[in-house]
Short mmCIF file of C-alpha atoms and ligand atoms in Angstrom, two decimals:
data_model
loop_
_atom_site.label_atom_id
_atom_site.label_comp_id
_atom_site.label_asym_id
_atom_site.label_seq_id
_atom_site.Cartn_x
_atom_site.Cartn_y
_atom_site.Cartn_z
CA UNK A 20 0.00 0.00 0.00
CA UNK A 21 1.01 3.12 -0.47
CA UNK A 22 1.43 5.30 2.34
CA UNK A 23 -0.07 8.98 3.06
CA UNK A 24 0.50 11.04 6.28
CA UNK A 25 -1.34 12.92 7.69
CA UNK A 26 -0.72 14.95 11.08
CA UNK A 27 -1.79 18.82 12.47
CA UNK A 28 -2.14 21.23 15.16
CA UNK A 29 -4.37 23.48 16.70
CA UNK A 30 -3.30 27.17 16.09
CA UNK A 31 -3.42 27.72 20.07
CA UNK A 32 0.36 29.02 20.62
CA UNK A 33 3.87 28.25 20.17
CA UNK A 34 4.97 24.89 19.69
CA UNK A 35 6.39 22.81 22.18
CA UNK A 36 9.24 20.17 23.32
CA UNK A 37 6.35 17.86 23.72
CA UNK A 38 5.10 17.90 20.00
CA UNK A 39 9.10 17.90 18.83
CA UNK A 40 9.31 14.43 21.02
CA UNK A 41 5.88 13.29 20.46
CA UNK A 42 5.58 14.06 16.67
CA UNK A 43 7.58 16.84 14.79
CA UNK A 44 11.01 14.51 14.68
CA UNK A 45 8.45 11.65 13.12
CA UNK A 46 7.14 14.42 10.58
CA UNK A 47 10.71 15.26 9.43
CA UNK A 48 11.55 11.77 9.11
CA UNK A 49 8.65 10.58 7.39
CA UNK A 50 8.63 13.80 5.33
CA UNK A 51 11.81 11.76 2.97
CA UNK A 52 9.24 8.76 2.80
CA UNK A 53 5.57 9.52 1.71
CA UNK A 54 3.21 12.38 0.55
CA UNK A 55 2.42 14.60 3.77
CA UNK A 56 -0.31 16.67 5.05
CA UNK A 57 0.14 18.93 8.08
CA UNK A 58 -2.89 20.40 9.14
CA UNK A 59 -3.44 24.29 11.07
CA UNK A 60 -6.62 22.93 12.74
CA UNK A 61 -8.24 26.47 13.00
CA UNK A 62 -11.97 25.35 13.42
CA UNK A 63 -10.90 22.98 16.36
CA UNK A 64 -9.47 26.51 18.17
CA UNK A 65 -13.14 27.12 19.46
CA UNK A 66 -13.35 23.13 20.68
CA UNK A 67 -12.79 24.56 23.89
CA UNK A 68 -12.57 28.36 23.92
CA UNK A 69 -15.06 30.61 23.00
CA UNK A 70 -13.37 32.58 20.89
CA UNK A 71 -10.45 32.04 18.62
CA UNK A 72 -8.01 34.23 20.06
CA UNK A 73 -4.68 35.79 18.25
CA UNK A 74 -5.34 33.20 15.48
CA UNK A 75 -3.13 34.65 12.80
CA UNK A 76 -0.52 35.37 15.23
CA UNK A 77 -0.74 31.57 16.17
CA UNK A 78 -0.94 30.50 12.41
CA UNK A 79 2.01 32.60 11.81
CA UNK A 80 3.85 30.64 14.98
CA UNK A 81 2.74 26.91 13.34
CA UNK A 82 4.36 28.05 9.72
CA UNK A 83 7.37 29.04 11.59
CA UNK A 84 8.05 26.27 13.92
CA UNK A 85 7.20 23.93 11.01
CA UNK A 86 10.10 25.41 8.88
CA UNK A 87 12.34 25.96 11.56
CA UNK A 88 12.13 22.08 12.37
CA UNK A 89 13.13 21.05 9.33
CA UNK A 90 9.61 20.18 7.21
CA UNK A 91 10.37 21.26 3.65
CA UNK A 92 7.31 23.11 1.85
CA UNK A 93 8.80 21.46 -1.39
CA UNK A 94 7.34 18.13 0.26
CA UNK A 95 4.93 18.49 2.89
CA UNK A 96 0.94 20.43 1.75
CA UNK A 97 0.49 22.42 4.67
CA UNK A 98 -2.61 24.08 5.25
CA UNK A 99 -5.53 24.88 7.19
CA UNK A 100 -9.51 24.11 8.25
CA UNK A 101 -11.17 26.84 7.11
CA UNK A 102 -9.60 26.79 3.61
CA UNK A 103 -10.55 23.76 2.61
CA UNK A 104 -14.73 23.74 2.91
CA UNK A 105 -14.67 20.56 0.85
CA UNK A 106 -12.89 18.74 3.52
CA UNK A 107 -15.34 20.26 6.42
CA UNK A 108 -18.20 19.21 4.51
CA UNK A 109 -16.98 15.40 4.73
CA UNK A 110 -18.48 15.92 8.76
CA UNK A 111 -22.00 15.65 7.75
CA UNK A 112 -21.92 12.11 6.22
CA UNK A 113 -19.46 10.74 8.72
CA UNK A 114 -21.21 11.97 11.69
CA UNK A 115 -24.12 9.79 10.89
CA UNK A 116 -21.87 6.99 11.54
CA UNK A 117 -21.15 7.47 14.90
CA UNK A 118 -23.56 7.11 17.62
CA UNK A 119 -23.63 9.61 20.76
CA UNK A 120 -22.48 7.67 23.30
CA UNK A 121 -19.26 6.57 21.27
CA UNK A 122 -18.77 10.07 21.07
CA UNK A 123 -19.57 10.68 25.25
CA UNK A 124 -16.25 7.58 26.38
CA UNK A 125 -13.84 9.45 24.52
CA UNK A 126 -11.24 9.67 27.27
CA UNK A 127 -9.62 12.32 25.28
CA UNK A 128 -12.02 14.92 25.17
CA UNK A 129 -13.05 13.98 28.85
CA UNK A 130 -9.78 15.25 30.28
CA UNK A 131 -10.20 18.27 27.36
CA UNK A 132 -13.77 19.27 29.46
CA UNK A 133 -11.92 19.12 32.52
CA UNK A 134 -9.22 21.46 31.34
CA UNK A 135 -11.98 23.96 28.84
CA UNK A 136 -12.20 27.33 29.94
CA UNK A 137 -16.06 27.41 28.54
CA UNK A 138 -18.88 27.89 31.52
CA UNK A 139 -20.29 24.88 29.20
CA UNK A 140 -19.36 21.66 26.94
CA UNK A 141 -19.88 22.72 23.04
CA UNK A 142 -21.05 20.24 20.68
CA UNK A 143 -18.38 20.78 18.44
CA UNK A 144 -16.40 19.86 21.77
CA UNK A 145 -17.89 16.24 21.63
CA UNK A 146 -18.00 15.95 17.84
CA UNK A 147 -14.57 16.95 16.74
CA UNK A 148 -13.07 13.24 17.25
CA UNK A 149 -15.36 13.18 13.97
CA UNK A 150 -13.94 16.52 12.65
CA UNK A 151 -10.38 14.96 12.99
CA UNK A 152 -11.76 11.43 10.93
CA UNK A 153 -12.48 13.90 7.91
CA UNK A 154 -9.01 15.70 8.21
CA UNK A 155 -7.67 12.14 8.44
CA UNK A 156 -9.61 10.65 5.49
CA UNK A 157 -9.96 13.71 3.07
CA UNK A 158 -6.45 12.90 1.75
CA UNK A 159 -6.91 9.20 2.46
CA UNK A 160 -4.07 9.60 5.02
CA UNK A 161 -2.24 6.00 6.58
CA UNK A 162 -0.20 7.05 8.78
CA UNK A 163 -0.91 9.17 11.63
CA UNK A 164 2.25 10.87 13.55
CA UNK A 165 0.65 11.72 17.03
CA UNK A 166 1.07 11.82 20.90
CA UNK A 167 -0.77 9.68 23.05
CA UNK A 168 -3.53 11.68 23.72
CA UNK A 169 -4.48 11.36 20.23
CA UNK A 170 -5.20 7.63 19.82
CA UNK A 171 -8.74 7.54 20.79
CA UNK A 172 -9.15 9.84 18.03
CA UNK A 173 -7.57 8.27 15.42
CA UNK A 174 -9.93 4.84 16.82
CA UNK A 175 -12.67 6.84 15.55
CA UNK A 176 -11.34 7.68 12.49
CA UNK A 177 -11.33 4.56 11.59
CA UNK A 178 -14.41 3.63 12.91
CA UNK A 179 -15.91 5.42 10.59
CA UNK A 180 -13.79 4.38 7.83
CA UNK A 181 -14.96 0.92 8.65
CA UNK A 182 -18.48 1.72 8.74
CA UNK A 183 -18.51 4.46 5.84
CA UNK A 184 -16.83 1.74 4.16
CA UNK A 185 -19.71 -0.99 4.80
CA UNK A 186 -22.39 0.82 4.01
CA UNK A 187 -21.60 2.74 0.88
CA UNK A 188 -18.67 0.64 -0.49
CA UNK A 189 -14.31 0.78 -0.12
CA UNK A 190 -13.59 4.37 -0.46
CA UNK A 191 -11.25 4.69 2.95
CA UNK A 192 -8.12 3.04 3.82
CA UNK A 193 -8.08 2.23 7.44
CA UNK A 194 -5.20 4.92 8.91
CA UNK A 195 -2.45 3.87 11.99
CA UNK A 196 -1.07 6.27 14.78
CA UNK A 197 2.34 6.35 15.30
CA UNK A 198 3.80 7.36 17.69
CA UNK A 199 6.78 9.44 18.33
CA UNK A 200 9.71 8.66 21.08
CA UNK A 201 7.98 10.39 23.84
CA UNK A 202 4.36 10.03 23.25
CA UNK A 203 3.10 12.01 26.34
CA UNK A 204 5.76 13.74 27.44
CA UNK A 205 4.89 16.09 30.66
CA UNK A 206 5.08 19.46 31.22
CA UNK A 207 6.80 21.48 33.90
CA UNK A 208 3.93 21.07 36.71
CA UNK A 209 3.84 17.09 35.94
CA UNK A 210 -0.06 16.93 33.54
CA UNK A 211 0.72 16.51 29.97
CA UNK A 212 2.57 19.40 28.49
CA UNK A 213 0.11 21.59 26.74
CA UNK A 214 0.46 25.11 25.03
CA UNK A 215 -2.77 25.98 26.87
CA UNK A 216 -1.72 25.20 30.02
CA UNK A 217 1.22 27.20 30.87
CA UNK A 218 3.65 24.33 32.01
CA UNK A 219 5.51 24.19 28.67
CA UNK A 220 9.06 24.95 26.91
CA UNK A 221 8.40 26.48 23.60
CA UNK A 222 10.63 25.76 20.70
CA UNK A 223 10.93 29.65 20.33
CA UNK A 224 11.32 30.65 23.92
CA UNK A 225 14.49 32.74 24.40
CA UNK A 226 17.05 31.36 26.31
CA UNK A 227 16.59 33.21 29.40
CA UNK A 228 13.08 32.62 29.50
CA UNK A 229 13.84 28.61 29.01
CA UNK A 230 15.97 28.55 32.15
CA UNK A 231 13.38 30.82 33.84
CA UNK A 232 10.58 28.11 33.08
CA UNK A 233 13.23 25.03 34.33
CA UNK A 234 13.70 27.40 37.62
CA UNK A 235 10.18 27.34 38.33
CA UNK A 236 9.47 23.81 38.57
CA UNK A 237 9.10 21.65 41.05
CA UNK A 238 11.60 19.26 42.86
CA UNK A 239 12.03 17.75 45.66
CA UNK A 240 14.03 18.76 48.63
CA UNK A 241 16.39 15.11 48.58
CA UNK A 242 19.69 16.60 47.54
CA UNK A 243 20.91 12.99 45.78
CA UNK A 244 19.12 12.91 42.44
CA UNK A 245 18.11 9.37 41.22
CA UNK A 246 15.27 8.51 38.53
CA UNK A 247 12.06 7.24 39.80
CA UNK A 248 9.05 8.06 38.52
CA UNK A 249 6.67 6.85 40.83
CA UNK A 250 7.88 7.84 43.76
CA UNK A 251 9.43 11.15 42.34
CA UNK A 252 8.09 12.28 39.60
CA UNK A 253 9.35 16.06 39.33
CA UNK A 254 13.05 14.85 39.28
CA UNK A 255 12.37 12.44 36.78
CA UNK A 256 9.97 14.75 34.80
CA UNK A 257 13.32 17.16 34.25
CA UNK A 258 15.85 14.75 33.38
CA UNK A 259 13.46 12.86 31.11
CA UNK A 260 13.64 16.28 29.08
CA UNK A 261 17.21 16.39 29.27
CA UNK A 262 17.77 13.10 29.10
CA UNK A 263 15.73 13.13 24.85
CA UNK A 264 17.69 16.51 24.20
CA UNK A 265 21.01 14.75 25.15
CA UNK A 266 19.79 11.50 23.16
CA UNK A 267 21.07 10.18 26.92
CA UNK A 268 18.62 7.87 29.37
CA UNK A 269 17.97 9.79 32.20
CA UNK A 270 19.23 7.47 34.47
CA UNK A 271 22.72 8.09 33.74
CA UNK A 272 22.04 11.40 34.47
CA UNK A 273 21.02 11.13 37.39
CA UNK A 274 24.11 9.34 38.65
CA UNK A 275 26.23 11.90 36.95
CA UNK A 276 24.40 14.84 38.86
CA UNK A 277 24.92 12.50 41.85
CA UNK A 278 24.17 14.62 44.92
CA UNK A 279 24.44 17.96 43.18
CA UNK A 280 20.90 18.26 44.41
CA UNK A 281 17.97 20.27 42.44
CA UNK A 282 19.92 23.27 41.22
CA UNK A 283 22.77 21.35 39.35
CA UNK A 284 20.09 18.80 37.41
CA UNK A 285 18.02 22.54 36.58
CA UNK A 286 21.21 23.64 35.39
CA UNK A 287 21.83 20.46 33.58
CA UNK A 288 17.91 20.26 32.06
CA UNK A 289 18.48 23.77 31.27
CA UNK A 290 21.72 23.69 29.22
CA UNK A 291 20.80 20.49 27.62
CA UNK A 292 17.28 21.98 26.28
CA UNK A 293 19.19 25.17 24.91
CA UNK A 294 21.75 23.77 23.47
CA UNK A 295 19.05 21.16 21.68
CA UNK A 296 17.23 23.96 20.55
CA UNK A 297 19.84 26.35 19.39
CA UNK A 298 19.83 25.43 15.92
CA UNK A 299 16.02 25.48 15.96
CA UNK A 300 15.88 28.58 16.98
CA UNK A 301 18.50 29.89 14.71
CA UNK A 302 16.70 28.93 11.46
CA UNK A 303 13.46 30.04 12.65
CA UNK A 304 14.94 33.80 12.59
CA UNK A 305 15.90 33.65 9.72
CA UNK A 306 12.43 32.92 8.27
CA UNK A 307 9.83 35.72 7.25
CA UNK A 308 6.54 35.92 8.17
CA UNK A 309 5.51 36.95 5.03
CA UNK A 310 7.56 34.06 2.98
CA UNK A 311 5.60 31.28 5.82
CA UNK A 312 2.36 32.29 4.36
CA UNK A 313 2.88 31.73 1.18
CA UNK A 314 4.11 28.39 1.82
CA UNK A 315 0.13 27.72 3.36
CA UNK A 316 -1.40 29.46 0.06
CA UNK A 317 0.06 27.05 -1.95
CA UNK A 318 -0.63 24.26 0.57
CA UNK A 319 -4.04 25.03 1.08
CA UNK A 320 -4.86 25.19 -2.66
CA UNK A 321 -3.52 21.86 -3.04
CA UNK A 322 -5.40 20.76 -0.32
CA UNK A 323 -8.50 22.02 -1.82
CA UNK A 324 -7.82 20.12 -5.02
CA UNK A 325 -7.18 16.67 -2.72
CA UNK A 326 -10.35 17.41 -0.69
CA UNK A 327 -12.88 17.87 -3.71
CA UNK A 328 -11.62 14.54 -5.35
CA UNK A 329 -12.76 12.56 -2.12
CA UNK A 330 -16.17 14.74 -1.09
CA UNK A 331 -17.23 13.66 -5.41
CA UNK A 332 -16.14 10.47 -4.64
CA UNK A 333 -17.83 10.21 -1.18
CA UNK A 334 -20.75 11.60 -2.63
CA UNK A 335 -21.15 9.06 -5.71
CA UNK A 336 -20.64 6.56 -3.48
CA UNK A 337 -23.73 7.25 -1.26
CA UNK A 338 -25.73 8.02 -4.52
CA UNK A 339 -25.86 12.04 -3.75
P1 ATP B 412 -3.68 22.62 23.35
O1 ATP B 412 -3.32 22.78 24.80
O2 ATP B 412 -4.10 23.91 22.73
O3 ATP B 412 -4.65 21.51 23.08
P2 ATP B 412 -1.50 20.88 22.68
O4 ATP B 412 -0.20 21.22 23.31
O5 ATP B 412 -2.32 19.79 23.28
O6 ATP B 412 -2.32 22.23 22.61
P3 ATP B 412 -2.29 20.11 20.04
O7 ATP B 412 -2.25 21.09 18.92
O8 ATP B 412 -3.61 19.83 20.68
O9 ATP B 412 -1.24 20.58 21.15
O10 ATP B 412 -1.65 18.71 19.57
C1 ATP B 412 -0.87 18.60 18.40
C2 ATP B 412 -0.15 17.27 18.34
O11 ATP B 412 0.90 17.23 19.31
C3 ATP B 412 -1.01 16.04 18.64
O12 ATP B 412 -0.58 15.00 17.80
C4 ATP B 412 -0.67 15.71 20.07
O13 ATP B 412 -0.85 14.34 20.35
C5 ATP B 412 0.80 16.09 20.15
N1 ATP B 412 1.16 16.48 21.52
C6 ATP B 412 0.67 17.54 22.18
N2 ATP B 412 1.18 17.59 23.43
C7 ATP B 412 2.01 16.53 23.55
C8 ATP B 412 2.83 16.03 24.62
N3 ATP B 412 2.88 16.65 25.79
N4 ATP B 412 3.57 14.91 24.39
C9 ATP B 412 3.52 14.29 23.18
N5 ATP B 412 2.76 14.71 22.14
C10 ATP B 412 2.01 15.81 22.32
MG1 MG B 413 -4.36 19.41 22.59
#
């Protein structure tokens, strides 16, 4: 079979060491291997907000992070929601194919309700598993690059694949997560890191305000640093980050910072997550803001062109 990828973000802030570890490095690598979509989920902004906030200036944040990783416009279609109506419009049909209380156990969007800053739960809220299916689908996409907060999702996606596919005839290949090396890696006050939640590092954070962040978390007051995550979790939070951006385990770490206590493995996380970044950071100022745009006008008209194909085919195939 051949492969098609298929991954995105929501247009909510900077991004983080959490999507480099959970999917960007994946994205980069794949990018060499297979067609690839990356997504600017705009619409799925106002999932759990009620407004959508300094979009552009968050769009503008994606396209740079994006390039500044290393995906290459030349072979990766990025673009975004509310360019492509022919992909939104794939919702309708596939909503039918879910029932309501498939949509109510998503585990996912639980913990998403119990971190929303809305007075109540939207609709769009519970029904944008389905949302995601159509991003997933409208380019036939395979292969999934996600973090593990994503997997329910991608469960429903090809739920209603399978189903679409019963009742109407093959149109959808059945599309895989995978996973990156840190699938749920945690944030600076121990929940999943998050760009809304304040407990993240962003790719683009300044140096100082990287070793500002690392000051700020928690530790614990045991001066010998070891790596245990159950029974201390902080400690092991921060060398886990240093530990991917030294492509070192932790646990040697650990015995290296010996009893150096909580200062000398912040300085340690610290150093090791600027230094990672550095070269990041360095390409991404020397992108434009107007030159990143561009790069989504020609990704969201080829987008368009991908999406129509499957809504006429989708459509034929129920007889419409
Ligand atoms: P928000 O707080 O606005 O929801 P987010 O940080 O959760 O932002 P998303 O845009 O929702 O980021 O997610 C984009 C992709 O990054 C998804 O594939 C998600 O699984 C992955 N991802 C997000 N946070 C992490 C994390 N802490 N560890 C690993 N992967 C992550
Ligand atoms: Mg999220």
């Amino acid at each position: 079979m051949d492969h098609v990828v298929l991954t995105g973000d929501r247009p909510t802030g900077p991004l983080h060491l959490g999507h480099y570890f959970g999917s960007l490095a994946n994205r980069v690598r794949m990018q060499d291997e297979h067609p690839m979509y990356v997504l600017i989920a705009d619409y799925q902004v106002i999932t759990d907000r009620d407004r959508p906030g300094e979009i552009q200036a968050n769009i503008t944040d994606l396209l740079l992070d994006y390039l500044a990783v290393g995906l290459d416009p030349a072979k990766v279609t990025i673009f975004q929601h509310s360019a492509v109506p022919e992909l939104n419009q794939l919702m309708l049909p596939f909503l039918s194919l879910v029932s309501v209380s498939e949509l109510s156990r998503n585990p996912t969007v639980k913990d998403e309700i119990a971190h929303s800053s809305q007075a109540a739960v939207s609709g769009l809220m519970f029904t944008y598993p389905v949302h995601q299916a159509a991003d997933i689908l409208f380019c036939k996409g395979t292969l999934v690059p996600v973090g593990r907060d994503q997997l329910p999702h991608v469960e429903v996606t090809r739920l209603v694949a399978r189903r679409f596919n019963e009742r109407y005839g093959e149109v959808f290949p059945l599309p895989e997560a995978v996973m990156g090396e840190r699938p749920l890696l945690k944030g600076l006050d121990g929940g999943k890191m998050s760009k809304s939640r304040g407990n993240a590092i962003a790719l683009k954070a300044t140096e100082d305000e990287t070793a500002a962040l690392i000051r700020k978390a928690r530790t614990d007051t045991d001066r010998l640093i070891t790596f245990d995550e159950e029974r201390r979790p902080e400690v092991a939070n921060l060398l886990t980050l240093a530990g991917l951006c030294l492509g070192r385990k932790p646990r040697e770490l650990a015995d290296e910072i010996g009893d150096g206590g909580g200062l000398a493995l912040k300085r340690l996380t610290t150093d090791a997550v600027n230094d990672f970044l550095r070269p990041i950071r360095a390409r991404r100022r020397e992108l434009s803001a107007a030159g990143v745009r561009r790069v989504l006008e020609e990704g969201n008209a080829r987008a368009r062109e991908r999406a129509a194909d499957t809504l006429r085919e989708v459509r034929d195939a129920m007889g419409f």
